[in-house]
XYZ file of C-alpha atoms in Angstrom:
615
model
C 0.000 0.000 0.000
C 1.157 3.542 -0.838
C 1.687 5.887 2.141
C 1.618 9.695 2.438
C 2.512 11.478 5.711
C 1.257 15.071 6.076
C 0.870 17.651 8.828
C -1.842 20.300 8.781
C -0.658 23.627 10.225
C -2.198 27.077 10.573
C -2.794 29.976 12.933
C -5.320 29.436 15.734
C -8.985 29.398 14.602
C -8.304 29.239 10.854
C -10.243 25.960 10.500
C -7.684 23.095 10.740
C -9.653 20.744 12.964
C -12.912 21.328 11.073
C -11.150 20.482 7.794
C -9.718 17.235 9.228
C -13.220 16.301 10.439
C -14.552 16.791 6.866
C -11.660 14.773 5.395
C -12.548 11.902 7.730
C -16.208 12.117 6.693
C -15.547 12.223 2.942
C -12.962 9.423 3.094
C -15.626 7.117 4.529
C -14.474 6.925 8.162
C -18.088 7.705 9.163
C -21.133 5.983 7.694
C -23.275 8.104 5.370
C -26.167 8.232 7.875
C -23.939 8.790 10.922
C -24.089 12.275 12.357
C -20.600 13.824 12.537
C -19.725 14.900 16.065
C -18.510 18.487 16.060
C -14.703 18.679 16.163
C -14.069 14.937 16.664
C -10.289 15.554 16.656
C -10.490 17.770 19.767
C -10.915 14.928 22.251
C -9.491 16.682 25.330
C -12.217 18.366 27.524
C -10.110 21.562 27.732
C -9.876 21.655 23.919
C -13.647 21.345 23.539
C -14.283 24.082 26.136
C -11.858 26.584 24.622
C -12.321 25.628 20.952
C -8.558 25.345 20.398
C -6.224 22.433 19.681
C -3.658 21.872 22.458
C -2.144 18.458 21.666
C -1.090 17.220 18.231
C -3.019 14.107 17.193
C -2.590 11.389 14.600
C -5.299 10.055 12.321
C -5.309 8.295 8.964
C -7.666 8.075 5.965
C -7.629 5.779 2.946
C -8.097 7.308 -0.477
C -8.099 4.649 -3.168
C -5.120 2.383 -2.530
C -3.197 5.074 -0.582
C -3.096 5.532 3.187
C -2.771 9.206 4.178
C -1.449 9.719 7.736
C -2.603 13.150 8.950
C -1.248 14.989 12.010
C -3.517 17.735 13.352
C -1.398 20.364 15.162
C -2.091 23.249 17.570
C -2.375 26.752 16.126
C -1.481 28.727 19.256
C 2.103 29.981 19.583
C 2.360 28.716 23.184
C 2.077 25.125 21.943
C 4.737 25.469 19.238
C 6.688 22.643 20.909
C 3.909 20.252 19.871
C 4.314 21.342 16.233
C 8.137 21.269 16.101
C 8.418 17.647 17.145
C 5.784 16.165 14.796
C 7.245 17.842 11.679
C 9.958 15.147 11.760
C 7.304 12.477 11.090
C 5.944 13.924 7.821
C 7.060 14.585 4.229
C 4.751 17.504 3.425
C 2.261 19.865 5.016
C -1.033 21.595 4.342
C -0.682 25.303 5.176
C -4.150 26.620 6.003
C -4.661 30.401 5.768
C -7.863 32.337 6.447
C -9.161 34.022 3.258
C -9.862 37.251 5.175
C -7.141 37.450 7.849
C -4.231 36.168 5.737
C -0.950 34.893 7.240
C -0.758 35.541 10.999
C 2.158 35.259 13.493
C 1.777 31.516 14.114
C 1.476 30.867 10.347
C 4.899 32.468 9.891
C 6.425 30.603 12.849
C 5.316 27.087 11.881
C 5.708 27.529 8.111
C 9.302 28.664 8.683
C 10.064 25.487 10.669
C 8.445 23.242 8.030
C 10.145 24.928 5.047
C 13.551 24.749 6.771
C 13.112 20.956 7.066
C 12.556 20.799 3.284
C 8.905 19.679 3.514
C 6.637 20.088 0.448
C 3.771 22.582 1.037
C 0.191 22.698 -0.264
C -1.465 26.047 0.490
C -5.191 26.044 1.322
C -6.874 29.457 1.312
C -9.721 28.583 3.685
C -13.087 30.181 4.587
C -13.668 31.510 1.027
C -17.383 31.635 1.903
C -16.772 34.506 4.365
C -18.351 37.826 3.384
C -15.056 39.699 3.819
C -12.921 37.017 2.085
C -10.204 38.263 -0.292
C -8.575 35.020 -1.531
C -6.459 36.683 -4.262
C -4.921 39.151 -1.796
C -4.186 36.308 0.631
C -2.647 34.284 -2.249
C -0.133 37.111 -2.821
C 0.520 37.499 0.929
C 1.381 33.784 1.247
C 3.839 34.035 -1.668
C 5.420 37.067 0.029
C 5.657 35.037 3.253
C 7.448 32.223 1.399
C 9.907 34.781 -0.004
C 10.551 36.153 3.492
C 11.123 32.617 4.813
C 13.599 31.842 2.007
C 11.607 28.948 0.520
C 13.261 26.965 -2.285
C 11.991 27.370 -5.851
C 10.206 24.014 -5.643
C 8.470 25.027 -2.391
C 7.589 28.459 -3.815
C 5.844 26.872 -6.833
C 3.499 24.828 -4.636
C -0.186 24.229 -5.532
C -2.885 26.564 -4.152
C -6.420 25.351 -3.370
C -9.434 27.383 -2.223
C -11.454 25.603 0.452
C -14.340 25.911 2.875
C -13.796 23.700 5.935
C -17.358 24.088 7.128
C -18.906 23.141 3.774
C -16.245 20.506 3.015
C -15.388 21.825 -0.477
C -12.166 22.550 -2.369
C -11.297 23.906 -5.802
C -8.159 24.900 -7.676
C -10.004 27.628 -9.620
C -12.074 30.333 -7.931
C -14.265 30.530 -11.051
C -15.383 26.928 -10.553
C -17.035 26.397 -7.130
C -15.981 23.188 -5.375
C -18.432 20.455 -4.434
C -16.261 18.162 -2.259
C -12.666 17.535 -1.123
C -11.657 15.282 -4.057
C -9.339 17.980 -5.538
C -7.579 18.191 -2.143
C -7.034 14.414 -1.863
C -5.787 14.251 -5.452
C -3.392 17.175 -4.881
C -1.987 15.412 -1.799
C -1.310 12.247 -3.831
C 0.250 14.231 -6.707
C 2.354 16.689 -4.650
C 3.446 15.046 -1.396
C 6.171 12.439 -2.003
C 5.958 8.948 -0.565
C 8.323 8.503 2.420
C 11.896 7.778 1.368
C 12.578 4.664 3.389
C 14.335 1.330 3.016
C 12.014 -1.519 4.124
C 14.809 -4.099 3.725
C 17.371 -2.447 6.054
C 17.758 -2.845 9.834
C 14.918 -1.321 11.924
C 15.240 2.350 12.934
C 12.650 4.816 14.315
C 12.696 8.249 16.011
C 10.239 8.779 18.903
C 8.333 11.986 18.058
C 5.536 11.891 20.617
C 4.394 9.856 23.622
C 1.130 8.492 24.914
C 0.363 6.685 28.140
C -1.858 3.717 28.948
C -2.437 2.491 32.504
C -2.402 -1.054 31.081
C 0.556 -0.861 28.665
C 2.614 1.984 30.203
C 4.372 4.463 27.909
C 3.564 4.238 24.200
C 6.137 5.602 21.713
C 4.757 7.166 18.502
C 6.919 7.933 15.478
C 7.658 7.173 11.845
C 9.665 4.071 10.948
C 12.680 5.435 9.051
C 14.080 2.077 7.962
C 13.298 -1.643 8.089
C 10.396 -3.510 9.652
C 9.216 -4.197 13.196
C 7.136 -7.118 14.471
C 5.362 -7.827 17.748
C 7.614 -9.827 20.081
C 10.892 -8.605 18.585
C 13.679 -7.230 20.762
C 14.697 -3.625 20.005
C 17.375 -1.273 21.384
C 16.446 2.099 22.931
C 19.406 4.463 22.471
C 20.026 7.427 24.834
C 19.955 11.016 23.525
C 23.180 12.194 21.904
C 25.051 12.889 18.670
C 23.519 11.258 15.554
C 25.427 8.376 13.991
C 26.698 4.927 15.008
C 26.776 4.306 18.764
C 29.920 2.766 20.203
C 30.122 0.747 23.410
C 27.892 3.140 25.377
C 25.054 1.816 27.558
C 21.609 1.322 26.035
C 18.337 -0.366 26.990
C 16.853 -3.448 25.377
C 13.106 -4.043 25.329
C 10.542 -6.263 23.667
C 7.733 -4.876 21.477
C 4.629 -5.940 23.430
C 2.021 -4.306 21.181
C 2.169 -2.551 17.813
C -0.513 -0.130 16.601
C -1.201 1.577 13.297
C -3.604 4.491 12.787
C -6.830 4.093 10.819
C -9.451 6.827 10.991
C -9.899 7.807 14.632
C -8.882 4.366 15.869
C -5.602 2.741 16.804
C -5.561 -0.626 15.068
C -3.444 -3.434 16.523
C -1.131 -4.934 13.877
C 1.507 -7.690 13.948
C 4.002 -6.005 11.614
C 4.779 -2.531 10.210
C 7.311 -1.384 7.627
C 9.342 1.722 6.805
C 7.437 4.949 6.093
C 4.388 4.247 8.271
C 3.548 6.128 11.485
C 3.090 3.599 14.306
C 2.785 3.327 18.097
C 5.016 0.882 20.022
C 4.234 -0.392 23.537
C 6.689 -2.143 25.856
C 9.577 0.382 26.004
C 9.770 1.405 29.673
C 12.408 4.172 29.526
C 11.273 5.775 26.264
C 11.478 9.572 25.881
C 10.777 12.001 23.049
C 13.803 12.335 20.749
C 15.278 8.887 21.508
C 16.022 6.404 18.697
C 14.661 2.836 18.613
C 16.809 0.500 16.498
C 17.583 -3.137 15.811
C 19.897 -4.439 18.614
C 22.577 -5.541 16.118
C 22.706 -2.175 14.286
C 22.958 0.721 16.758
C 22.668 3.975 14.829
C 21.217 7.076 16.458
C 18.981 9.520 14.538
C 19.210 13.314 14.978
C 17.094 14.327 17.995
C 14.300 16.864 18.071
C 15.374 20.467 18.727
C 12.682 22.465 20.515
C 13.042 26.202 21.194
C 13.819 27.180 24.763
C 11.053 28.430 27.096
C 10.805 32.194 27.629
C 8.681 32.517 30.780
C 8.738 30.845 34.212
C 6.711 30.687 37.443
C 7.295 29.246 40.906
C 4.913 26.401 41.744
C 4.776 25.707 45.487
C 2.818 23.748 48.071
C -0.316 25.529 49.305
C 0.309 27.030 52.770
C -2.767 29.282 53.072
C -5.192 28.969 56.033
C -7.534 26.971 53.732
C -4.819 24.495 52.632
C -5.959 20.883 52.243
C -9.701 21.613 52.381
C -10.494 21.021 48.685
C -7.562 19.162 47.089
C -6.743 15.446 47.003
C -2.981 15.851 46.306
C -1.504 18.548 48.547
C 2.049 17.490 49.557
C 5.372 18.542 48.025
C 6.172 14.951 47.007
C 2.899 14.600 45.061
C 3.389 17.998 43.378
C 6.969 17.089 42.375
C 5.921 13.714 40.906
C 3.146 15.310 38.838
C 5.345 18.094 37.431
C 8.163 15.721 36.434
C 5.638 13.298 34.901
C 4.444 16.144 32.641
C 7.977 16.465 31.211
C 7.607 13.036 29.582
C 5.200 14.313 26.945
C 5.416 18.128 27.128
C 8.764 18.770 25.422
C 8.639 22.594 25.578
C 8.314 22.541 29.394
C 11.152 22.713 31.967
C 10.903 21.888 35.695
C 13.707 22.705 38.143
C 14.018 22.125 41.881
C 14.895 25.104 44.113
C 16.571 25.551 47.520
C 13.096 25.205 49.076
C 11.966 21.534 48.776
C 8.337 22.717 48.618
C 8.905 25.050 45.606
C 9.584 24.186 41.940
C 10.386 26.504 39.022
C 8.255 25.671 35.958
C 9.254 27.272 32.614
C 7.224 27.296 29.390
C 6.427 29.133 26.158
C 3.837 31.562 27.496
C 1.037 32.211 29.977
C -1.430 29.970 28.102
C 1.087 27.102 27.954
C 1.566 27.246 31.753
C -2.133 27.993 32.380
C -3.278 24.831 30.546
C -0.893 22.700 32.669
C -2.241 24.258 35.891
C -5.875 23.865 34.775
C -5.222 20.177 33.981
C -3.583 19.639 37.382
C -6.388 21.264 39.350
C -8.955 19.102 37.535
C -6.939 16.049 38.586
C -7.281 17.099 42.259
C -3.992 18.954 42.883
C -3.763 21.965 45.184
C -0.838 24.408 44.920
C 0.233 28.061 44.709
C 1.727 29.936 41.760
C 3.875 33.085 41.655
C 3.788 35.901 39.126
C 5.268 34.884 35.715
C 8.737 36.284 34.987
C 10.767 36.291 31.805
C 13.946 34.214 31.388
C 16.824 36.592 30.483
C 19.999 35.581 28.638
C 23.535 36.905 28.461
C 24.697 38.305 25.109
C 28.059 37.640 23.426
C 29.579 40.765 25.062
C 28.100 40.080 28.505
C 25.074 42.366 27.995
C 21.671 41.418 29.380
C 19.139 40.184 26.806
C 15.409 39.544 27.197
C 12.794 37.829 24.980
C 10.787 40.015 22.596
C 7.403 39.050 21.131
C 5.876 39.889 17.759
C 2.442 41.306 18.637
C -0.298 41.588 16.000
C -3.396 43.611 16.843
C -6.645 43.982 14.858
C -8.947 46.665 16.223
C -11.514 49.230 14.988
C -10.049 52.570 13.852
C -11.695 54.398 16.773
C -9.572 52.557 19.354
C -6.255 53.108 17.572
C -5.248 55.983 19.876
C -5.904 54.198 23.182
C -4.015 51.067 22.029
C -0.964 53.161 21.017
C -1.163 55.100 24.283
C -1.134 51.926 26.430
C 1.631 50.159 24.448
C 4.015 53.153 24.590
C 4.974 52.799 28.299
C 5.328 49.024 27.699
C 8.217 49.767 25.266
C 6.411 48.458 22.158
C 7.911 49.371 18.773
C 5.538 49.645 15.784
C 6.839 47.576 12.839
C 4.036 48.207 10.351
C 0.389 49.187 10.136
C -2.228 48.338 7.495
C -5.688 49.752 7.000
C -7.607 47.554 4.505
C -10.446 50.102 4.501
C -13.172 48.044 6.229
C -13.023 49.952 9.527
C -10.386 47.661 11.074
C -6.688 48.470 11.469
C -3.934 45.836 11.683
C -0.775 46.768 13.604
C 2.391 44.730 14.123
C 4.630 45.523 17.106
C 7.861 44.272 18.599
C 7.420 44.293 22.371
C 9.350 42.891 25.382
C 7.640 39.769 26.744
C 7.472 41.578 30.119
C 5.415 44.309 28.480
C 2.692 41.824 27.501
C 2.157 40.556 31.059
C -1.215 41.873 32.179
C -1.984 43.616 28.890
C -4.631 41.278 27.409
C -7.386 42.093 29.931
C -6.553 45.825 29.674
C -6.679 45.600 25.852
C -10.097 43.908 25.837
C -11.436 46.601 28.201
C -9.978 49.431 26.090
C -11.441 48.061 22.818
C -14.806 47.061 24.411
C -14.116 43.434 23.470
C -13.894 44.199 19.714
C -10.086 43.901 19.385
C -8.118 40.740 18.606
C -4.480 40.220 19.594
C -2.008 37.444 18.767
C 1.660 37.170 19.665
C 4.594 34.796 19.193
C 8.225 34.698 20.255
C 10.269 37.015 18.004
C 13.869 37.158 19.219
C 16.135 37.933 22.170
C 17.045 41.631 22.253
C 18.586 44.276 24.530
C 17.091 44.758 27.997
C 14.373 47.398 27.607
C 14.732 48.880 31.099
C 12.073 49.255 33.827
C 8.409 48.955 32.804
C 5.383 50.301 34.648
C 3.371 47.632 36.475
C -0.279 47.464 37.541
C -1.735 50.945 37.951
C -4.310 50.066 40.634
C -4.041 48.594 44.109
C -6.077 45.756 45.648
C -8.480 45.260 48.540
C -7.073 42.791 51.076
C -9.205 41.039 53.716
C -8.028 41.850 57.255
C -9.564 38.817 58.997
C -10.922 35.325 58.407
C -14.663 34.933 57.873
C -17.422 34.700 55.269
C -18.157 37.560 52.836
C -21.578 39.153 53.433
C -23.701 41.271 51.115
C -23.856 44.257 53.514
C -20.037 44.635 53.572
C -19.617 44.037 49.824
C -22.313 46.631 49.032
C -20.260 49.315 50.821
C -16.954 48.102 49.327
C -18.072 47.957 45.675
C -18.133 51.780 45.557
C -14.348 51.672 46.113
C -13.540 49.265 43.248
C -14.307 45.895 41.627
C -14.990 42.825 43.773
C -13.560 39.321 43.181
C -15.777 37.544 45.769
C -19.520 37.131 46.246
C -21.656 36.730 49.412
C -21.057 33.340 51.045
C -17.424 33.005 49.884
C -14.958 32.131 52.665
C -12.100 34.642 53.046
C -8.954 34.776 55.201
C -6.515 37.461 56.350
C -4.260 38.461 53.437
C -6.634 37.213 50.708
C -7.304 39.651 47.833
C -11.075 40.240 47.620
C -11.193 43.053 45.022
C -9.409 45.697 42.962
C -9.031 49.161 44.437
C -10.072 52.035 42.160
C -6.931 53.939 43.258
C -3.243 53.129 43.557
C -2.139 51.491 46.786
C -3.576 48.526 48.690
C -6.458 48.840 51.155
C -7.224 46.543 54.110
C -10.976 45.845 54.285
C -13.412 43.687 56.231
C -15.677 41.847 53.737
C -17.385 39.896 56.563
C -18.688 42.956 58.463
C -22.389 42.457 59.245
C -25.024 45.101 59.774
C -25.562 46.012 63.422
C -29.176 45.298 64.352
C -31.133 47.712 66.603
C -34.597 47.609 68.089
C -35.354 51.021 66.529
C -36.746 50.866 63.016
C -37.574 53.681 60.600
C -38.605 53.736 56.956
C -35.044 54.707 55.951
C -33.145 52.185 58.082
C -33.207 49.276 55.593
C -31.660 49.875 52.201
C -32.118 47.657 49.184
C -28.745 45.910 48.674
C -27.918 45.693 44.960
C -24.611 43.974 44.233
C -22.724 44.075 40.948
C -21.581 40.651 39.708
C -17.954 39.998 40.838
C -15.144 39.741 38.274
C -14.625 36.076 37.387
C -11.007 35.135 38.189
C -9.638 32.580 35.697
C -6.105 31.194 35.735
C -5.034 33.245 32.694
C -6.469 36.456 34.186
C -4.803 35.725 37.540
C -1.384 35.076 35.931
C -1.615 38.421 34.124
C -2.989 40.321 37.109
C -0.838 39.571 40.158
C 2.279 41.459 41.245
C 5.540 40.104 42.702
C 4.284 40.227 46.309
C 1.170 38.160 45.489
C 0.354 34.489 44.789
C -2.425 32.507 43.120
C -3.952 29.745 45.235
C -5.150 27.006 42.852
C -7.493 24.287 44.151
C -9.895 21.903 42.351
C -12.926 24.067 43.158
C -11.587 27.643 43.382
C -8.890 30.108 42.318
C -7.990 32.710 44.947
C -5.537 35.603 44.933
C -3.520 36.325 48.081
C -0.581 38.311 49.394
C 2.680 36.428 50.078
C 2.748 37.925 53.592
C -0.756 37.453 55.026
C -0.512 39.781 58.071
C -0.989 43.549 57.531
C 1.792 44.395 60.014
C 4.217 42.037 58.282
C 3.397 43.575 54.860
C 4.024 47.101 56.161
C 7.360 46.004 57.641
C 8.422 44.409 54.319
C 7.393 47.543 52.377
C 9.390 49.738 54.792
C 12.483 47.525 54.385
C 12.125 47.587 50.584
C 11.942 51.409 50.561
C 14.992 51.649 52.802
C 16.924 49.286 50.519
C 16.035 51.408 47.457
C 17.125 54.658 49.116
C 20.461 53.175 50.229
């Protein structure tokens, strides 16, 4: 059987997963009368809730006598590590671009990686049924992108198709409307080369991704580069290192317990697989991403997977608040350490380091969303912990100068909000790279901004643009230290005692700012219960009840009308807190608190900090 291995890559929300769902339907994976579940590829509950792809997934369809292995990849820049590692498994890629938005930051990032590996592209200009679609303009923008990314002549002359993921249609000519995805399948067979592999040589495979089964243990997924593998055979698992023949160094031997191939949405158990196919092997205990699996009598290591370094880190520590242990199932330092190091097995862009404090661990990742998804997953599993404010990871330049990560920020907003966006980004040291006004009332701006400058900006941006603006960002480069940046402009309201929030107290406090708690919520001394409308923190008593008297008049009882509190999510909390604050994460709640809970202790620390600055 012929094999084609392709990845499908695009910016977030450009229609990748919907297109894969339609490809599965039209290739006969679902029966004609079977109702297609919306976004079948997004199997993770967090993916379904947020409508984004977080983990890359393998599927396969059969078109004629050819098996097409498809890898659906995340579109968000924070999960770029997922994309980088699976590109080693494929020979070509479908580059999906929105017919109205055109190439976006993540499109540039992933396409650059794929073109550098020499993969063959097929460009799909998607969502041509949008009212504001301009497929010809986007066609030219993609060609300009390929020029910027130094594509080869063969890659530059790739086929273009115009598709609608929702309708499941594709066409090579805009003048002839498409009726199905047959042109797409045919283009894949004609353009993407079959894997160059030697089925007769000794077995060799690179582990590109991992899965876990409580019954089988770790499952290694990758493409067989050479030879064949059968169930029951003994294979060698080589440690990470320089590619090429391995000398007398130590290596592990293991037996292939189970062997799976991909077919539709299912993993099909097979007895044998040959070079070029993407398979899953079970039985290798010490397997890690980037390791090579070979025949035991021919030890030759493949080049590992290079993933870009993380740019942002947080401290993850055991919960020590007065409410510690009330809601979580896993609350000790040992349990937290085991869970964080277990995540490293499949999350290649993540780093976990131990600190001098055995109860605190430094977790580094690609961005706030990358770290936020890990924390959200952990809290749903029953873990309870505290998180510090995110901080950037600086580097040292060739001449000893201090460097920090810069992000490429792309903003789409109505013309009327242009001034307020520029005004807010100025103090954050953003540099405008270019600005386009297509003439439909929306302006597109591209900035270069320190990663520190983006912390806390998203919520401010949505408020400034009344929810009509859209912002995307990706890692750009390491550049010179930009100097001090202004932090949060408002203070917070801090509870001064333990108790339960009551409506009477919150009614009086909401005039001073925005509340984070509602009546009935338990609070403790040092917990942040709201945002102050002014600078500086304010100690308040949210559990103060109304004093009852035996004298009643018509004016003594007021109608208490409370505004809904601001919903604190993990992403909002990571953006919001300052250095002297922590996020308390439990399975049923997310609270903000001060590091030092007592008001006297906080004043003493502030006094010492001022004295240190003056000296």
